[in-house]
Amino acid sequence: MGLFTLPTVALFILLTLSLTFVHGGIPTTLDGPFKPVTVPLDKSFRGNAVDLPETDPRVQRIVKGFEPEQISVSLSGTHDSVWISWITGEFQIGDNIEPLDPKTVSGVVIYGRYGFPMTNRSTGNNSLVYNQLYQFEGLQNYTSGIIHHVRLAGLIPNTLYQYQCGDPSIPAMSRVSYFKTMPVSGPKSYPSRVAVVGDLGLTYNTTSTVDHLLANRPDLLLLVGDVSYADLYLTNGTGSDCYSCSFPHTPIQETYQPRWDYWGRYMQPLVSKVPIMVVEGDHDIEQQAGNQTFVSYSSRFAFPSEESGSSSTLFYSFNAGGIHFIMLGAYTAYNKSADQYMWLEKDLANFDRNVTPWLVATWHPPWYSTYVAHYREAECMRVEMEDILYKYGVDIVFNGHVHTYERSNRVYNYTLDPCGPVYITVGDGGNREKMAIAHADEPGNCPEPCTTPDKLMGGFCAFNFTSGPAAGKFCWDQQPEYSAYRESSFGHGILEVKNETHALWSWHRNQDLYGDAGDQIFIVRQPDSCPVTANVTQNN
């Protein structure tokens, strides 16, 4: 006999075929770190980054009276509960507005498992109206319709439900819609597809992105900041793709709040069926009278803040099967003495890696981006938070803000590290601002350090590098080694977690066929090689 027995040979062949089938020739992070790749700009496709007008039938109000509109589903902390949100009544904008009384319309959801009578009923006490008010003469104020958030509890995992929402006493109820609950949290239990998109807005490019996204049949939608871009408009409805260029002398950055309503109407066919989880971006700040911020963002979406122990809608966590998602806020205090950081420490210390092996973090502005736009803008946040994310073994980080696509090699503290996260920027959803094209490492493109701090984030931490290929410099002289792939194009991504160690990431460009991927890789966890107690080094 030779070295192998027949059963051993058969087992070897079966294992080889199995690995070939699983990977299908797609590279894995174990094959890296990869040499940096820059895909040349496709000048033939620039899309149509023009906002949908209010006359577009997809954004017009088609309901009557207090019938529900802008219906959406979002997840609670675990699989057995979800939030149903909707709006009843019309918004008002102008000088003399009279807010609706939330107590005048009930928020009721009637629901049941698909194929069975809808005998369950949940009534919420979270109805509200929000205002966007300005103290400056000539600016128009806004008051919303009545926003309802109703939590459904005691749900069965991985199950299709049907529901109607509204006020049956009027009667004013929605049509029947459907959602599917997340699978139970466990190491072998995952949602099939998680769609990830950032900086969406409401342009004709947005519609292309959403059409492509729908074709990929997601179970969950992750929106990594910058939702409606209502703040690119004056309160009279005049808009621009560069607010500061077109309106440099306004006393406050105005917003045209009806754009939020248009966005909610357009997105309803998707988010009334597919749960949406949102984290705030800079365009969602929307300062108003009394220095209030994030009022529309915090009012229109339901967040599992309380369920995850957070005191704010700006940072929270939730589980989706065996994935633990951490949603962090870049535009609220993130230093080590702040509420957010203390919440993060507690959340990371308490989640069970045996139940949710995958740890995914999300916030809006990227720490690792090689584009001139927003270059090293979030450096102070990285200095404060990178160590703890590395210590607890975050697997993947999703960001937006930079209007392009970029995927990193595994990196920590600007150094290639097999235990560092893979950072993915997907700020290419399709909003009306210009796409990021210029790279900071190209000749003449390196910005002056003093121009990089973001006044919305505070502080200056982006000093010259002290070690590595860019030692003594503010920018690399070539595409940094941590940058594996970058391309300027509109699109979205799909994350498919296969098991405890393998997740397939696919990025889809709007100009391609639905099934094609512009970038694709298996992200592989190595829990034995990268325990969560990994040593943490000091920042440069």
Coordinates of C-alpha atoms in Angstrom, one line a residue:
M1 CA 0.0 0.0 0.0
G2 CA 1.1 3.6 -0.5
L3 CA 1.2 6.4 2.0
F4 CA -2.6 6.9 2.0
T5 CA -5.4 4.4 2.3
L6 CA -8.3 4.5 -0.1
P7 CA -10.7 6.1 2.4
T8 CA -8.0 8.7 3.2
V9 CA -7.6 9.6 -0.5
A10 CA -11.3 9.9 -0.9
L11 CA -11.6 12.1 2.1
F12 CA -8.7 14.3 0.8
I13 CA -10.4 14.6 -2.7
L14 CA -13.8 15.5 -1.0
L15 CA -12.2 18.1 1.2
T16 CA -10.4 19.7 -1.8
L17 CA -13.5 19.8 -3.9
S18 CA -15.4 21.2 -0.9
L19 CA -13.0 24.1 -0.5
T20 CA -13.0 24.8 -4.2
F21 CA -16.8 24.9 -4.2
V22 CA -16.9 27.2 -1.2
H23 CA -14.3 29.7 -2.5
G24 CA -15.0 29.3 -6.2
G25 CA -11.7 30.8 -7.1
I26 CA -12.5 33.9 -5.0
P27 CA -9.5 35.2 -3.1
T28 CA -9.6 35.1 0.7
T29 CA -7.9 37.4 3.2
L30 CA -5.6 34.5 4.0
D31 CA -4.1 35.1 0.6
G32 CA -3.2 38.6 1.6
P33 CA -2.0 41.1 2.2
F34 CA -2.7 42.0 -1.4
K35 CA -0.7 44.5 -3.5
P36 CA -2.7 47.7 -3.8
V37 CA -5.0 48.0 -6.8
T38 CA -6.5 51.2 -8.2
V39 CA -9.1 50.7 -10.9
P40 CA -8.9 53.6 -13.5
L41 CA -11.8 55.9 -13.5
D42 CA -14.6 54.9 -15.9
K43 CA -15.3 58.2 -17.5
S44 CA -18.1 56.7 -19.7
F45 CA -20.3 56.3 -16.6
R46 CA -20.8 59.2 -14.3
G47 CA -24.4 58.5 -13.6
N48 CA -27.1 61.1 -13.1
A49 CA -26.4 62.6 -9.7
V50 CA -29.5 64.9 -9.9
D51 CA -32.1 64.8 -7.1
L52 CA -35.5 63.4 -7.8
P53 CA -37.9 66.4 -8.1
E54 CA -40.9 66.7 -5.8
T55 CA -43.1 66.0 -8.9
D56 CA -41.7 62.5 -9.3
P57 CA -44.6 60.1 -8.6
R58 CA -42.2 58.0 -6.4
V59 CA -41.9 60.8 -3.8
Q60 CA -45.4 62.2 -3.9
R61 CA -48.0 61.6 -1.1
I62 CA -50.5 59.0 -2.4
V63 CA -52.3 58.2 0.8
K64 CA -55.3 60.1 2.1
G65 CA -56.1 61.5 5.5
F66 CA -54.3 59.6 8.3
E67 CA -53.5 56.5 6.2
P68 CA -49.9 55.3 7.0
E69 CA -47.0 56.2 4.7
Q70 CA -43.2 56.0 4.9
I71 CA -43.5 52.6 6.5
S72 CA -40.3 50.9 7.7
V73 CA -39.1 47.9 9.7
S74 CA -36.0 48.0 12.0
L75 CA -34.5 45.4 14.3
S76 CA -34.6 45.4 18.0
G77 CA -31.7 44.0 20.0
T78 CA -32.4 40.3 19.2
H79 CA -34.4 38.2 16.8
D80 CA -37.6 38.0 18.8
S81 CA -38.6 41.6 18.3
V82 CA -38.8 44.3 15.6
W83 CA -39.9 47.9 15.3
I84 CA -42.6 49.0 12.8
S85 CA -42.4 52.8 12.0
W86 CA -44.7 55.0 9.9
I87 CA -46.1 58.5 9.5
T88 CA -49.7 59.6 9.5
G89 CA -50.9 63.1 8.6
E90 CA -49.2 65.7 6.4
F91 CA -46.1 67.8 7.2
Q92 CA -46.4 71.6 7.3
I93 CA -43.8 74.1 6.3
G94 CA -43.9 77.9 6.4
D95 CA -44.2 80.8 8.8
N96 CA -47.4 79.8 10.6
I97 CA -47.4 76.1 11.4
E98 CA -49.5 74.2 13.9
P99 CA -48.1 70.8 15.0
L100 CA -50.4 67.9 14.9
D101 CA -51.3 66.3 18.2
P102 CA -49.8 62.7 18.4
K103 CA -52.6 61.7 20.8
T104 CA -55.2 62.1 18.1
V105 CA -54.1 59.1 16.1
S106 CA -53.3 55.7 17.6
G107 CA -50.4 53.5 16.5
V108 CA -51.5 49.9 16.1
V109 CA -49.9 47.0 14.3
I110 CA -51.9 43.9 13.5
Y111 CA -49.7 41.0 12.5
G112 CA -49.2 37.2 12.4
R113 CA -47.2 34.5 10.7
Y114 CA -47.5 34.3 7.0
G115 CA -50.2 31.9 6.0
F116 CA -52.1 32.3 9.3
P117 CA -54.7 34.9 10.4
M118 CA -53.3 38.2 11.7
T119 CA -54.5 37.8 15.3
N120 CA -51.7 39.6 17.1
R121 CA -52.0 43.2 18.0
S122 CA -49.4 45.7 19.3
T123 CA -50.1 49.3 20.3
G124 CA -47.3 51.8 20.8
N125 CA -47.0 54.7 23.0
N126 CA -44.0 56.2 21.1
S127 CA -46.0 58.5 18.8
L128 CA -44.4 61.9 18.3
V129 CA -44.1 65.0 16.1
Y130 CA -40.8 66.8 15.6
N131 CA -40.1 70.4 14.5
Q132 CA -37.2 72.0 12.6
L133 CA -37.2 75.6 13.7
Y134 CA -35.1 78.6 12.9
Q135 CA -34.7 81.8 14.8
F136 CA -33.7 83.8 11.7
E137 CA -36.2 86.0 9.8
G138 CA -37.2 84.7 6.4
L139 CA -36.5 81.0 7.1
Q140 CA -39.4 78.6 6.9
N141 CA -40.1 76.3 9.8
Y142 CA -41.3 72.7 9.5
T143 CA -43.4 70.3 11.6
S144 CA -43.7 66.6 10.7
G145 CA -46.7 64.3 10.4
I146 CA -47.3 62.0 13.4
I147 CA -44.5 59.5 13.6
H148 CA -45.3 56.1 15.1
H149 CA -42.9 53.5 16.4
V150 CA -44.4 50.2 17.6
R151 CA -42.4 47.3 18.9
L152 CA -43.5 43.7 18.1
A153 CA -42.2 41.2 20.6
G154 CA -42.3 37.4 21.1
L155 CA -41.5 36.7 17.4
I156 CA -40.3 33.4 16.1
P157 CA -36.8 33.4 14.5
N158 CA -36.2 33.2 10.7
T159 CA -40.0 33.4 10.1
L160 CA -42.0 35.4 7.6
Y161 CA -44.6 37.6 9.1
Q162 CA -47.4 39.7 7.6
Y163 CA -48.7 43.0 9.1
Q164 CA -50.8 46.1 8.8
C165 CA -50.2 49.3 10.6
G166 CA -52.3 52.4 11.3
D167 CA -55.3 53.3 13.4
P168 CA -58.2 50.8 12.9
S169 CA -60.6 53.1 14.8
I170 CA -60.6 55.8 12.0
P171 CA -60.2 53.5 10.1
A172 CA -56.9 54.2 8.5
M173 CA -54.8 51.1 8.0
S174 CA -52.0 50.2 5.5
R175 CA -52.1 47.4 3.1
V176 CA -50.7 44.1 4.2
S177 CA -46.9 44.0 4.0
Y178 CA -44.3 41.4 5.0
F179 CA -41.0 41.1 6.9
K180 CA -38.8 38.2 7.9
T181 CA -37.3 37.9 11.4
M182 CA -33.6 37.4 11.9
P183 CA -32.3 33.9 12.7
V184 CA -31.6 33.0 16.3
S185 CA -28.2 34.1 17.4
G186 CA -25.7 31.2 17.2
P187 CA -22.4 30.3 15.6
K188 CA -24.1 28.5 12.8
S189 CA -27.0 30.9 12.2
Y190 CA -26.8 33.9 9.9
P191 CA -28.9 36.1 7.7
S192 CA -28.4 35.2 4.1
R193 CA -27.5 38.6 2.8
V194 CA -26.8 41.9 4.5
A195 CA -26.8 44.9 2.1
V196 CA -24.4 47.8 3.0
V197 CA -24.7 51.2 1.5
G198 CA -23.7 54.7 2.5
D199 CA -24.4 58.4 1.6
L200 CA -27.6 57.4 -0.3
G201 CA -29.5 60.6 -0.8
L202 CA -32.3 60.7 -3.4
T203 CA -31.0 61.1 -6.9
Y204 CA -31.4 59.1 -10.1
N205 CA -28.2 57.4 -9.1
T206 CA -29.9 56.4 -5.8
T207 CA -32.6 54.7 -7.7
S208 CA -30.1 52.7 -9.7
T209 CA -28.4 51.7 -6.4
V210 CA -31.6 50.6 -4.8
D211 CA -32.8 48.7 -7.9
H212 CA -29.5 46.8 -7.9
L213 CA -29.7 46.2 -4.2
L214 CA -33.3 44.9 -4.4
A215 CA -32.1 42.4 -7.1
N216 CA -29.7 41.0 -4.6
R217 CA -32.5 40.1 -2.2
P218 CA -31.1 41.3 1.1
D219 CA -32.4 40.2 4.5
L220 CA -31.1 43.4 6.2
L221 CA -30.1 46.8 5.0
L222 CA -27.2 48.7 6.8
L223 CA -27.1 52.4 6.0
V224 CA -23.8 53.9 7.2
G225 CA -24.8 57.5 7.4
D226 CA -26.0 60.5 5.4
V227 CA -29.6 59.6 4.6
S228 CA -31.7 62.3 2.8
Y229 CA -29.3 65.2 2.2
A230 CA -32.1 67.6 3.1
D231 CA -29.3 69.9 4.3
L232 CA -28.2 70.7 0.7
Y233 CA -31.4 72.8 0.4
L234 CA -32.5 76.2 1.7
T235 CA -35.9 76.1 3.6
N236 CA -37.5 77.5 0.4
G237 CA -36.6 74.3 -1.5
T238 CA -33.7 75.7 -3.5
G239 CA -30.9 73.1 -3.6
S240 CA -27.3 72.7 -4.6
D241 CA -24.7 70.0 -4.8
C242 CA -22.4 72.2 -2.8
Y243 CA -24.2 74.2 -0.1
S244 CA -21.2 76.2 1.0
C245 CA -20.4 77.2 -2.6
S246 CA -23.9 78.2 -3.5
F247 CA -25.1 79.6 -0.1
P248 CA -22.0 80.9 1.7
H249 CA -23.7 83.7 3.7
T250 CA -26.6 81.9 5.3
P251 CA -26.6 82.4 9.1
I252 CA -27.1 78.7 9.7
Q253 CA -27.0 75.7 7.4
E254 CA -30.6 75.4 6.4
T255 CA -32.4 72.2 5.5
Y256 CA -35.5 71.5 3.5
Q257 CA -37.2 68.9 5.7
P258 CA -39.7 67.7 3.0
R259 CA -36.8 65.9 1.4
W260 CA -36.9 63.5 4.3
D261 CA -40.6 62.8 3.5
Y262 CA -39.7 62.2 -0.1
W263 CA -36.9 59.9 0.9
G264 CA -39.3 57.9 3.2
R265 CA -41.9 57.5 0.5
Y266 CA -39.4 56.4 -2.1
M267 CA -37.8 53.9 0.2
Q268 CA -41.0 52.4 1.6
P269 CA -41.3 49.5 -1.0
L270 CA -37.9 48.3 0.2
V271 CA -37.7 49.1 4.0
S272 CA -41.3 48.1 4.7
K273 CA -40.1 44.6 4.0
V274 CA -36.4 44.6 4.6
P275 CA -35.3 45.8 8.1
I276 CA -33.1 49.0 7.9
M277 CA -30.5 49.9 10.5
V278 CA -29.0 53.4 10.3
V279 CA -26.1 55.2 11.8
E280 CA -25.8 59.0 11.6
G281 CA -23.7 61.0 9.2
D282 CA -22.6 64.6 9.1
H283 CA -25.5 65.5 6.7
D284 CA -27.9 64.2 9.4
I285 CA -26.8 66.7 12.0
E286 CA -29.2 69.5 10.9
Q287 CA -28.7 72.2 13.5
Q288 CA -31.7 74.3 14.4
A289 CA -32.9 76.7 17.1
G290 CA -31.7 75.9 20.5
N291 CA -28.6 74.2 19.1
Q292 CA -30.6 71.0 18.7
T293 CA -29.2 68.5 16.3
F294 CA -30.1 65.1 14.7
V295 CA -33.8 65.7 15.4
S296 CA -35.1 64.3 12.2
Y297 CA -32.7 61.4 12.2
S298 CA -33.6 60.5 15.8
S299 CA -37.3 60.9 15.3
R300 CA -37.9 59.1 12.0
F301 CA -36.1 55.8 12.8
A302 CA -36.5 53.4 15.6
F303 CA -33.3 52.3 17.3
P304 CA -32.5 49.5 19.8
S305 CA -30.7 52.0 22.0
E306 CA -32.5 51.0 25.2
E307 CA -32.3 47.3 24.5
S308 CA -28.5 47.6 24.0
G309 CA -27.9 49.7 27.1
S310 CA -27.2 52.9 25.2
S311 CA -28.4 56.3 26.3
S312 CA -28.5 57.7 22.7
T313 CA -29.8 57.1 19.2
L314 CA -26.3 58.0 18.0
F315 CA -24.7 54.7 19.2
Y316 CA -26.1 51.3 19.8
S317 CA -25.7 47.6 19.1
F318 CA -27.8 44.6 17.9
N319 CA -27.5 41.0 16.9
A320 CA -28.4 39.5 13.5
G321 CA -27.9 35.8 13.9
G322 CA -24.3 35.1 14.7
I323 CA -23.2 38.7 13.9
H324 CA -22.9 41.4 16.6
F325 CA -23.2 44.8 15.1
I326 CA -21.8 47.9 16.8
M327 CA -23.1 51.2 15.5
L328 CA -20.8 54.1 16.6
G329 CA -21.3 57.9 16.5
A330 CA -18.6 60.0 15.1
Y331 CA -20.4 63.3 15.7
T332 CA -20.9 62.9 19.4
A333 CA -18.3 62.6 22.1
Y334 CA -16.1 59.5 21.6
N335 CA -13.2 60.1 24.0
K336 CA -12.4 57.6 26.7
S337 CA -14.3 59.6 29.4
A338 CA -17.5 60.0 27.3
D339 CA -20.7 58.0 27.6
Q340 CA -20.2 56.4 24.2
Y341 CA -16.8 55.0 25.0
M342 CA -17.9 53.7 28.4
W343 CA -21.0 52.1 26.7
L344 CA -18.7 50.5 24.1
E345 CA -16.4 49.0 26.7
K346 CA -19.4 47.5 28.5
D347 CA -21.0 46.2 25.3
L348 CA -17.8 44.6 24.0
A349 CA -17.0 43.0 27.4
N350 CA -20.5 41.5 27.7
F351 CA -21.2 40.1 24.2
D352 CA -20.6 36.4 23.9
R353 CA -18.3 35.4 21.0
N354 CA -19.5 31.8 21.3
V355 CA -22.9 33.0 20.4
T356 CA -22.1 35.7 17.9
P357 CA -18.6 34.9 16.5
W358 CA -18.6 37.8 14.0
L359 CA -18.1 41.4 15.3
V360 CA -18.9 44.1 12.8
A361 CA -18.5 47.8 13.6
T362 CA -19.9 50.8 11.6
W363 CA -19.6 54.5 11.8
H364 CA -19.7 57.3 9.1
P365 CA -16.3 58.8 8.4
P366 CA -13.5 56.3 7.6
W367 CA -10.2 56.0 9.5
Y368 CA -8.5 54.4 6.6
S369 CA -9.1 56.2 3.3
T370 CA -6.6 57.2 0.6
Y371 CA -8.7 59.8 -1.1
V372 CA -8.2 63.6 -0.8
A373 CA -11.8 64.1 0.2
H374 CA -11.9 63.9 4.0
Y375 CA -8.3 62.6 4.2
R376 CA -7.5 61.7 7.8
E377 CA -10.4 63.8 9.0
A378 CA -11.5 61.2 11.7
E379 CA -8.0 60.7 13.1
C380 CA -8.9 61.8 16.6
M381 CA -11.6 59.2 16.7
R382 CA -9.2 56.6 15.5
V383 CA -6.7 57.5 18.2
E384 CA -9.4 57.2 20.9
M385 CA -11.1 54.0 19.7
E386 CA -8.9 51.9 17.5
D387 CA -7.2 50.1 20.4
I388 CA -10.3 48.8 22.0
L389 CA -11.8 47.6 18.7
Y390 CA -8.5 45.8 18.0
K391 CA -8.4 44.4 21.5
Y392 CA -11.8 42.8 21.1
G393 CA -11.1 41.5 17.6
V394 CA -13.5 43.5 15.3
D395 CA -13.6 41.6 12.1
I396 CA -15.0 44.1 9.6
V397 CA -15.6 47.9 9.7
F398 CA -18.0 49.6 7.3
N399 CA -17.8 53.4 6.7
G400 CA -19.2 55.9 4.3
H401 CA -18.6 59.7 4.0
V402 CA -16.0 59.4 1.2
H403 CA -18.0 59.0 -2.0
T404 CA -16.2 56.1 -3.5
Y405 CA -15.4 52.5 -2.8
E406 CA -12.2 51.2 -1.0
R407 CA -11.3 48.0 0.8
S408 CA -8.3 47.6 3.0
N409 CA -6.0 44.8 3.8
R410 CA -6.1 43.8 7.5
V411 CA -4.6 46.8 9.3
Y412 CA -4.0 48.3 12.7
N413 CA -2.4 51.6 13.5
Y414 CA -1.5 52.1 9.8
T415 CA 0.5 48.8 9.8
L416 CA -0.4 45.6 8.1
D417 CA -1.6 43.2 10.8
P418 CA -3.2 39.8 10.3
C419 CA -5.4 40.4 13.3
G420 CA -6.6 43.8 12.3
P421 CA -10.1 44.5 10.8
V422 CA -10.8 44.8 7.1
Y423 CA -12.0 48.4 6.6
I424 CA -14.5 48.9 3.8
T425 CA -15.7 52.3 2.6
V426 CA -19.0 52.3 0.7
G427 CA -19.9 56.0 0.5
D428 CA -21.0 55.5 -3.1
G429 CA -24.8 55.2 -2.7
G430 CA -25.5 58.0 -5.2
N431 CA -26.2 61.3 -3.5
R432 CA -25.9 64.6 -5.5
E433 CA -22.5 65.7 -4.1
K434 CA -19.5 65.0 -6.3
M435 CA -17.9 61.6 -6.4
A436 CA -14.4 61.3 -4.8
I437 CA -11.8 60.7 -7.5
A438 CA -8.4 62.3 -6.4
H439 CA -6.0 60.2 -4.3
A440 CA -3.9 61.8 -1.6
D441 CA -0.9 59.8 -2.6
E442 CA -0.8 61.2 -6.1
P443 CA 1.7 64.0 -6.9
G444 CA 0.4 67.4 -5.8
N445 CA -2.6 66.0 -4.0
C446 CA -1.5 65.7 -0.4
P447 CA -3.6 68.2 1.6
E448 CA -2.1 70.6 4.1
P449 CA -2.5 69.1 7.6
C450 CA -4.2 72.2 8.9
T451 CA -7.0 71.8 6.3
T452 CA -8.0 68.3 7.4
P453 CA -9.7 68.6 10.8
D454 CA -13.5 68.4 10.7
K455 CA -15.1 71.2 12.8
L456 CA -18.0 68.8 13.5
M457 CA -15.7 66.2 15.1
G458 CA -13.3 68.5 16.9
G459 CA -9.5 68.3 17.6
F460 CA -6.4 67.8 15.5
C461 CA -4.6 64.5 15.6
A462 CA -3.4 63.9 12.1
F463 CA 0.3 64.4 12.5
N464 CA 3.0 63.2 10.2
F465 CA 3.7 59.5 10.3
T466 CA 6.6 58.5 12.6
S467 CA 7.3 55.0 11.1
G468 CA 6.7 52.8 8.2
P469 CA 6.8 53.7 4.4
A470 CA 5.5 57.2 5.0
A471 CA 7.7 58.1 8.0
G472 CA 8.1 61.9 8.3
K473 CA 5.3 62.6 5.8
F474 CA 1.6 63.4 6.0
C475 CA 0.8 61.3 2.9
W476 CA 2.2 58.2 1.2
D477 CA 4.0 58.7 -2.1
Q478 CA 2.1 55.8 -3.6
Q479 CA -1.0 53.9 -2.9
P480 CA -0.6 52.8 0.8
E481 CA 0.1 49.1 1.4
Y482 CA -3.0 48.9 3.7
S483 CA -5.2 49.9 0.7
A484 CA -6.0 46.7 -1.2
Y485 CA -8.6 47.9 -3.7
R486 CA -10.1 51.3 -4.6
E487 CA -12.4 52.4 -7.4
S488 CA -14.6 55.5 -7.9
S489 CA -18.0 54.3 -8.9
F490 CA -21.6 54.3 -7.5
G491 CA -22.7 51.0 -6.0
H492 CA -23.5 48.9 -2.9
G493 CA -22.2 45.9 -1.1
I494 CA -23.5 42.5 0.0
L495 CA -22.2 40.6 3.1
E496 CA -22.9 36.9 3.2
V497 CA -21.6 35.2 6.4
K498 CA -21.3 31.5 5.6
N499 CA -20.1 30.1 9.0
E500 CA -18.1 31.0 12.0
T501 CA -14.9 31.7 10.0
H502 CA -15.9 32.7 6.4
A503 CA -17.9 35.6 5.1
L504 CA -18.2 36.6 1.4
W505 CA -18.1 40.3 0.6
S506 CA -19.2 41.5 -2.8
W507 CA -19.2 45.1 -4.1
H508 CA -21.6 45.8 -7.0
R509 CA -21.2 48.7 -9.3
N510 CA -24.3 50.4 -10.7
Q511 CA -23.1 50.1 -14.3
D512 CA -22.7 46.4 -14.1
L513 CA -25.3 43.6 -14.5
Y514 CA -27.0 42.8 -11.2
G515 CA -25.2 39.5 -10.6
D516 CA -21.7 40.9 -11.4
A517 CA -19.3 42.0 -8.6
G518 CA -16.7 44.7 -9.1
D519 CA -14.8 43.5 -6.0
Q520 CA -15.2 40.2 -4.2
I521 CA -13.3 38.5 -1.4
F522 CA -13.8 35.9 1.4
I523 CA -13.1 37.6 4.8
V524 CA -11.7 34.8 7.0
R525 CA -11.6 34.9 10.8
Q526 CA -8.8 33.2 12.6
P527 CA -9.9 33.0 16.3
D528 CA -7.1 30.7 17.2
S529 CA -4.4 33.0 15.8
C530 CA -6.1 36.2 16.8
P531 CA -7.6 35.8 20.3
V532 CA -9.4 38.8 21.6
T533 CA -6.7 39.3 24.3
A534 CA -4.2 40.3 21.6
N535 CA -1.7 42.8 22.8
V536 CA -2.4 46.4 21.9
T537 CA 0.4 48.7 20.9
Q538 CA 0.6 52.5 21.2
N539 CA -0.5 54.7 18.4
N540 CA 2.2 56.5 16.3

